[in-house]
Each structure stands twice: as C-alpha cells, then as structure tokens.
CSV table of C-alpha atoms in Angstrom, one decimal:
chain,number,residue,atom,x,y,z
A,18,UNK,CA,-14.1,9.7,5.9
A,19,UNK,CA,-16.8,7.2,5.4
A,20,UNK,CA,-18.5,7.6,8.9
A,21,UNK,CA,-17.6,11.3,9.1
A,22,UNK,CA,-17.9,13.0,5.8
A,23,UNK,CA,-19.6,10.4,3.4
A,24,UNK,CA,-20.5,12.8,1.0
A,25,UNK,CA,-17.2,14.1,-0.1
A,26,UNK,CA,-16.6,10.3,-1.1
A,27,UNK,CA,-17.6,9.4,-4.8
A,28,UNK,CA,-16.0,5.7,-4.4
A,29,UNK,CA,-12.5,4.3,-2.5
A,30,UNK,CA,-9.8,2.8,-3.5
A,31,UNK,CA,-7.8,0.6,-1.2
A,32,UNK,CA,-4.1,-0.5,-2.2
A,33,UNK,CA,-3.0,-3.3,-0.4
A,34,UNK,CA,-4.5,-2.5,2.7
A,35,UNK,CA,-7.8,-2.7,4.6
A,36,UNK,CA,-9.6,-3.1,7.6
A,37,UNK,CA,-7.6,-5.9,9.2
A,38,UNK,CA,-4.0,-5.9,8.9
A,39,UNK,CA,-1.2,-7.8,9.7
A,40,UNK,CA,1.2,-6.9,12.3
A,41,UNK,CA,4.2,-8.8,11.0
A,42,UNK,CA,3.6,-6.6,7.7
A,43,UNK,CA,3.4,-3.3,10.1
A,44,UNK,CA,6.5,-4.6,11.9
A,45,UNK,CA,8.6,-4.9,8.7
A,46,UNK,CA,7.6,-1.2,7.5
A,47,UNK,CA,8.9,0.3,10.6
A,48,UNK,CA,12.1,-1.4,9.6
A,49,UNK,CA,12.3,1.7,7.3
A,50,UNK,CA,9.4,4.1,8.0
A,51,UNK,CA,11.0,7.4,8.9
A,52,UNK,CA,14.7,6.8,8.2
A,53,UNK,CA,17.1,7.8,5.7
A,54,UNK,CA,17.8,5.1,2.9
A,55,UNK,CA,21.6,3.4,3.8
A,56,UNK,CA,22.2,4.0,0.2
A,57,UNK,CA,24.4,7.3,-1.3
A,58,UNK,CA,22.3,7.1,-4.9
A,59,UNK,CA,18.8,5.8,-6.5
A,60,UNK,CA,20.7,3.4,-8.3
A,61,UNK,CA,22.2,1.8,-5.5
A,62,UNK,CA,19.1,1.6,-3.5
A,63,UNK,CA,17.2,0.3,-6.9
A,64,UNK,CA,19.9,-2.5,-7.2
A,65,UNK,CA,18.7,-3.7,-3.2
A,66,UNK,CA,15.4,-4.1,-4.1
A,67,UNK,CA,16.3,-6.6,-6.6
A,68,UNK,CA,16.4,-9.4,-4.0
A,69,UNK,CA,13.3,-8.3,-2.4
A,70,UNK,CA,11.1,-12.0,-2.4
A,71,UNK,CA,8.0,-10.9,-2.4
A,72,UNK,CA,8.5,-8.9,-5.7
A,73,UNK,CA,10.0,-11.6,-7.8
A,74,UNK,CA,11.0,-10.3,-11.4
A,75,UNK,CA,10.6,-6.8,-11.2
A,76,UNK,CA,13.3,-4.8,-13.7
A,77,UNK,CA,15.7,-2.7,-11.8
A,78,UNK,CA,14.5,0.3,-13.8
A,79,UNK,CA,11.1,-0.3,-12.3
A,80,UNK,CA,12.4,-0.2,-9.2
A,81,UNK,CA,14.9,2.9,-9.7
A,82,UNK,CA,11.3,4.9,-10.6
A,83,UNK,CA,10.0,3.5,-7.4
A,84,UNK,CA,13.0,4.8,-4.8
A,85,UNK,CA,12.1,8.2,-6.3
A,86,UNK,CA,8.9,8.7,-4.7
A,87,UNK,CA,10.1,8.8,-1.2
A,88,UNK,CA,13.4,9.9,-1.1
A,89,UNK,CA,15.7,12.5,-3.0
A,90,UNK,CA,19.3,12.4,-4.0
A,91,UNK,CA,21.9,14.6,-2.0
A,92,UNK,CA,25.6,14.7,-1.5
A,93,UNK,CA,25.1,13.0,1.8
A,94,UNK,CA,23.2,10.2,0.4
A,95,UNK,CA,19.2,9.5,-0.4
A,96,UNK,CA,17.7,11.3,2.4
A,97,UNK,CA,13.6,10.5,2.9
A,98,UNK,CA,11.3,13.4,1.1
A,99,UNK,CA,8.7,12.7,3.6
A,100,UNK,CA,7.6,13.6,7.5
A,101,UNK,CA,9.6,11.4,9.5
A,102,UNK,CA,7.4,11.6,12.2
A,103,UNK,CA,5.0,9.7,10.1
A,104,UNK,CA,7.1,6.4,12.2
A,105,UNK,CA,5.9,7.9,15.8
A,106,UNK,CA,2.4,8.1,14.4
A,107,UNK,CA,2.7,4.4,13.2
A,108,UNK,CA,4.6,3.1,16.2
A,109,UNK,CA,2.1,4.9,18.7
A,110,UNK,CA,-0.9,2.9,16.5
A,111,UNK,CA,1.4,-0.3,17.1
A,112,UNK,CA,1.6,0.3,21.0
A,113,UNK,CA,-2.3,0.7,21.2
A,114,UNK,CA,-4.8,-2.2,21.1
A,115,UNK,CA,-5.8,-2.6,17.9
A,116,UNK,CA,-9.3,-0.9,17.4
A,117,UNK,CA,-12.2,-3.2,15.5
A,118,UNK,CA,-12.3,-1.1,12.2
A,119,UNK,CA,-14.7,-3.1,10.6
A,120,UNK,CA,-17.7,-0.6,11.5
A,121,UNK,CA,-15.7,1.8,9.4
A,122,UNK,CA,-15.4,-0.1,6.4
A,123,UNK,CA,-19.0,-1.1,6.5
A,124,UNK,CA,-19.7,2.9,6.2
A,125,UNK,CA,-18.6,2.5,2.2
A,126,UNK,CA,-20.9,-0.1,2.0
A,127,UNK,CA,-23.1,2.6,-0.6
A,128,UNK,CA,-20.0,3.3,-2.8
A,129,UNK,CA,-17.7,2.0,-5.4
A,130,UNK,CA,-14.9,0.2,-3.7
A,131,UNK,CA,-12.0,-2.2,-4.8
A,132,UNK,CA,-9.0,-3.1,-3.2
A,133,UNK,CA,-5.9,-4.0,-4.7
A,134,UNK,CA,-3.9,-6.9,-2.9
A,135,UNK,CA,-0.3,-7.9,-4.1
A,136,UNK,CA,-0.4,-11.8,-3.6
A,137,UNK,CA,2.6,-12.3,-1.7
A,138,UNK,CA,1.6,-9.1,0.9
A,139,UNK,CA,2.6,-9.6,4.5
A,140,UNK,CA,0.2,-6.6,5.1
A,141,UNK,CA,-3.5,-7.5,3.9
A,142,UNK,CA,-4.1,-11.2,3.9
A,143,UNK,CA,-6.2,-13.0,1.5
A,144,UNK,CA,-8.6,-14.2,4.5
A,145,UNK,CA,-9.0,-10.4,5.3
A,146,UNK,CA,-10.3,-9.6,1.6
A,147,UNK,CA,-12.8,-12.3,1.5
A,148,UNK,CA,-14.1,-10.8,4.8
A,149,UNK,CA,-14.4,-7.7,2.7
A,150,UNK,CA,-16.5,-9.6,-0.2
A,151,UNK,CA,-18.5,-10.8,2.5
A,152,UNK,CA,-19.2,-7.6,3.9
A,153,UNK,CA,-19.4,-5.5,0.8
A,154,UNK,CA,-20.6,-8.4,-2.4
A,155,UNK,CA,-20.0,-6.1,-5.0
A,156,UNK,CA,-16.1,-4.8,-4.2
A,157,UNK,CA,-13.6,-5.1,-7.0
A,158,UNK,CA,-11.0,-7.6,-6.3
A,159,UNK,CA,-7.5,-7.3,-7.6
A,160,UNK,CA,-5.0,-9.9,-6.6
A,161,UNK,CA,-1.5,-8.9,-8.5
A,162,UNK,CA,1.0,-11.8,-8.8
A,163,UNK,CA,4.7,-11.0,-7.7
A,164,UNK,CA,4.0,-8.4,-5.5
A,165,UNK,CA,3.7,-7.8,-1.8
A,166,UNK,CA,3.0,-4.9,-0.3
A,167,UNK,CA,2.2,-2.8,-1.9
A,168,UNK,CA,1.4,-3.0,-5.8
A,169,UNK,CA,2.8,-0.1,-8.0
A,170,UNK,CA,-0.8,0.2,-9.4
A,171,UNK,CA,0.9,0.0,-12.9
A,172,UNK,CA,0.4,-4.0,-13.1
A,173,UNK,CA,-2.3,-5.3,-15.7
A,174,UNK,CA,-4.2,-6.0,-12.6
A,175,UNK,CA,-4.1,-2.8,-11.3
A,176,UNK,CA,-4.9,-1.1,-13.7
A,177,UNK,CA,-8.1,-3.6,-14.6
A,178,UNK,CA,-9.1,-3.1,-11.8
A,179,UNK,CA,-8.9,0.9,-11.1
A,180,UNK,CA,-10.8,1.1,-14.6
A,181,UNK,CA,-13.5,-1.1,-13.5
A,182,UNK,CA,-13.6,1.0,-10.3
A,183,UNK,CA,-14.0,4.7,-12.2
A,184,UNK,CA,-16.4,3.4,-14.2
A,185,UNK,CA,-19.0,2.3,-11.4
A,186,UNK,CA,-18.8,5.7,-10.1
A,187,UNK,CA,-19.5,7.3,-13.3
C-alpha cells in the first residue's frame, strides 16, 4: 500500500513480521495454515498450547481466548473460521523466489511505523529489525518477552508500543 496508495496510509503497524522473514517460521505456519484444528473443543485445543516453547507462561484462559479467533466450535470438532485457501496463497509465495521487499518498506519511510516482535519469534529475527532501524531511525521497537510469533498485542509491550505509535500520527 505504501508504493501504490500512500495516501490512504496515516502510519503502519507491523506485528511480528516485516520485510525479511524467516522461512523456518513460514514452514512451521503451514503446519496448520488452512486445516481444521485435531481438537473436538476450545478447551482442548487451549490445553495444547500450553506446551508451546516459545510462549512460556501464558494462562490457559489466555490461550482458550486466542483459539477463538480462528476457529469455531461444531459437533464435528473446531473447524477453521477462515479461507482455507489462504495455505495455497502461502505455499505458492513459498515455491517462488523470494522477492527483495525492502524497496517496499522503504516507501513508509514518511510515516509512523513500529513493529512488534515477540522475542522468541522464528518469523521476524532480531537482525531483520535492526535492518528496519537502520533503514527507518525513528520506527517504534517492541520486543515482547515470552512470545514468538506472533504477540497477542495485549502484552505491556504491546500495548506501549501501539500508544506511542497513535500518538505520532496524531
């Protein structure tokens, strides 16, 4: 949107993601991108998450709101409230070269822009958000302990950050 319709952009907001991406982080979301959950309830898909490493500590109940954003409960199991056809559009990106997108990010460099990184992300590396800093000095930075990708945005962190973020575009 930046090179093609700047001016519908006030500022961006990046969550865990950015111009350089890691492919063993895009590998492990197609484990799961377009499928149904193997689990018949929230709850039981909740309770999975628990042992998730890269999100150390979070509360089941924190997770039970989480499995409710992309999925809903039916008699034959959690069932994904999504396009599943949002995995060929992933997979078909994966099978491509990867295209420099760095000329694309450099078209926010007029705006308000942060980024949100969890710290234990497979997804955005830290070495790909200080390129970032370099290229755009005045980015807010996030880094959100215990969380990989991606941060639920409701971390002290986050949320820091997303204030500072509103208020330079004000």
């Amino acid at each position: 949107m930046g090179a093609t319709v700047p001016d519908r952009l006030r500022g961006v907001a990046l969550n865990d993601v950015g111009p350089e991406i890691e492919t063993g982080g895009l590998s492990a979301i197609m484990g799961y991108l377009g499928k149904n959950p193997p689990f018949a309830t929230f709850d039981e898909a909740a309770k999975a998450r628990l042992d998730l490493p890269q999100f150390p500590g979070v509360p089941l109940e924190r997770w039970r709101k989480d499995v409710t954003h992309t999925a809903t409960e039916t008699p034959e199991g959690l069932k994904i409230n999504y396009d599943p056809k949002l995995r060929d559009a992933v997979a078909a990106v994966m099978e491509a070269p990867s295209p420099d997108l760095w000329p694309l990010f450099d078209t926010l460099a007029d705006l308000p822009l942060a980024v949100i990184r969890g710290m234990n992300s497979d997804l955005l590396s830290a070495v790909a958000v200080e390129r970032m800093c370099q290229r755009h000095p005045g980015m807010i930075v996030a880094e959100v302990p215990n969380r990989g990708h991606i941060p639920f945005l409701d971390e002290p962190e986050s949320l820091a950050a997303l204030r500072s973020w509103m208020e330079a575009m004000a």
